[in-house]
Amino acid sequence: MEEIVKMKQVEEKIIIIRGQSVILDSDVAELYGVETKEVNKAVKINPGVSGRIYP
């Protein structure tokens, strides 16, 4: 059974860099229970999608 990622878990991972809200690839991997290289692979396959998650 898949575990749902709670909003609070996501919010705790958000950091501000140069005025932009970001989540590190390692934190995304931790939230989804995958390796960091899998997150990076997904970003390379879908380059325009990852930046649209947060305004």
PDB file of C-alpha atoms in Angstrom:
ATOM      1  CA  MET A   1       0.000   0.000   0.000  1.00  0.00           C
ATOM      2  CA  GLU A   2       1.328   3.433  -0.946  1.00  0.00           C
ATOM      3  CA  GLU A   3       1.845   5.994   1.775  1.00  0.00           C
ATOM      4  CA  ILE A   4       0.509   9.485   1.117  1.00  0.00           C
ATOM      5  CA  VAL A   5       2.986  12.327   1.551  1.00  0.00           C
ATOM      6  CA  LYS A   6       1.516  14.822   3.993  1.00  0.00           C
ATOM      7  CA  MET A   7       1.622  18.540   3.213  1.00  0.00           C
ATOM      8  CA  LYS A   8       3.419  19.267   6.491  1.00  0.00           C
ATOM      9  CA  GLN A   9       6.229  16.890   5.462  1.00  0.00           C
ATOM     10  CA  VAL A  10       6.602  18.757   2.182  1.00  0.00           C
ATOM     11  CA  GLU A  11       6.453  22.199   3.791  1.00  0.00           C
ATOM     12  CA  GLU A  12       9.227  21.249   6.213  1.00  0.00           C
ATOM     13  CA  LYS A  13      11.527  20.491   3.270  1.00  0.00           C
ATOM     14  CA  ILE A  14      10.999  23.833   1.479  1.00  0.00           C
ATOM     15  CA  ILE A  15      13.912  26.238   1.749  1.00  0.00           C
ATOM     16  CA  ILE A  16      14.362  29.747   0.349  1.00  0.00           C
ATOM     17  CA  ILE A  17      17.328  30.348  -1.956  1.00  0.00           C
ATOM     18  CA  ARG A  18      17.713  33.806  -3.498  1.00  0.00           C
ATOM     19  CA  GLY A  19      14.027  34.496  -2.903  1.00  0.00           C
ATOM     20  CA  GLN A  20      12.841  31.240  -4.524  1.00  0.00           C
ATOM     21  CA  SER A  21      11.128  28.380  -2.696  1.00  0.00           C
ATOM     22  CA  VAL A  22      12.931  25.126  -3.497  1.00  0.00           C
ATOM     23  CA  ILE A  23      13.121  21.521  -2.363  1.00  0.00           C
ATOM     24  CA  LEU A  24      16.418  19.698  -2.764  1.00  0.00           C
ATOM     25  CA  ASP A  25      16.457  16.612  -4.921  1.00  0.00           C
ATOM     26  CA  SER A  26      17.561  14.516  -1.953  1.00  0.00           C
ATOM     27  CA  ASP A  27      14.558  15.734   0.041  1.00  0.00           C
ATOM     28  CA  VAL A  28      12.157  14.919  -2.818  1.00  0.00           C
ATOM     29  CA  ALA A  29      13.677  11.446  -2.998  1.00  0.00           C
ATOM     30  CA  GLU A  30      13.207  10.989   0.743  1.00  0.00           C
ATOM     31  CA  LEU A  31       9.561  12.100   0.566  1.00  0.00           C
ATOM     32  CA  TYR A  32       8.793   9.623  -2.210  1.00  0.00           C
ATOM     33  CA  GLY A  33      10.971   6.802  -0.921  1.00  0.00           C
ATOM     34  CA  VAL A  34      13.228   6.595  -3.969  1.00  0.00           C
ATOM     35  CA  GLU A  35      16.896   7.214  -4.657  1.00  0.00           C
ATOM     36  CA  THR A  36      18.040  10.715  -5.579  1.00  0.00           C
ATOM     37  CA  LYS A  37      19.213   9.483  -8.987  1.00  0.00           C
ATOM     38  CA  GLU A  38      15.623   8.450  -9.799  1.00  0.00           C
ATOM     39  CA  VAL A  39      14.364  11.975  -9.043  1.00  0.00           C
ATOM     40  CA  ASN A  40      17.090  13.482 -11.234  1.00  0.00           C
ATOM     41  CA  LYS A  41      16.251  11.047 -14.026  1.00  0.00           C
ATOM     42  CA  ALA A  42      12.569  12.060 -13.863  1.00  0.00           C
ATOM     43  CA  VAL A  43      13.512  15.741 -14.043  1.00  0.00           C
ATOM     44  CA  LYS A  44      15.646  15.121 -17.122  1.00  0.00           C
ATOM     45  CA  ILE A  45      12.815  13.242 -18.827  1.00  0.00           C
ATOM     46  CA  ASN A  46      10.246  15.958 -17.924  1.00  0.00           C
ATOM     47  CA  PRO A  47      12.253  19.222 -17.771  1.00  0.00           C
ATOM     48  CA  GLY A  48       9.328  21.651 -17.850  1.00  0.00           C
ATOM     49  CA  VAL A  49       7.251  19.992 -15.144  1.00  0.00           C
ATOM     50  CA  SER A  50       9.398  20.158 -11.996  1.00  0.00           C
ATOM     51  CA  GLY A  51       9.544  23.950 -11.770  1.00  0.00           C
ATOM     52  CA  ARG A  52       5.754  24.301 -11.852  1.00  0.00           C
ATOM     53  CA  ILE A  53       5.017  22.486  -8.609  1.00  0.00           C
ATOM     54  CA  TYR A  54       5.362  25.589  -6.430  1.00  0.00           C
ATOM     55  CA  PRO A  55       4.743  29.176  -7.489  1.00  0.00           C
TER      56      PRO A  55
END
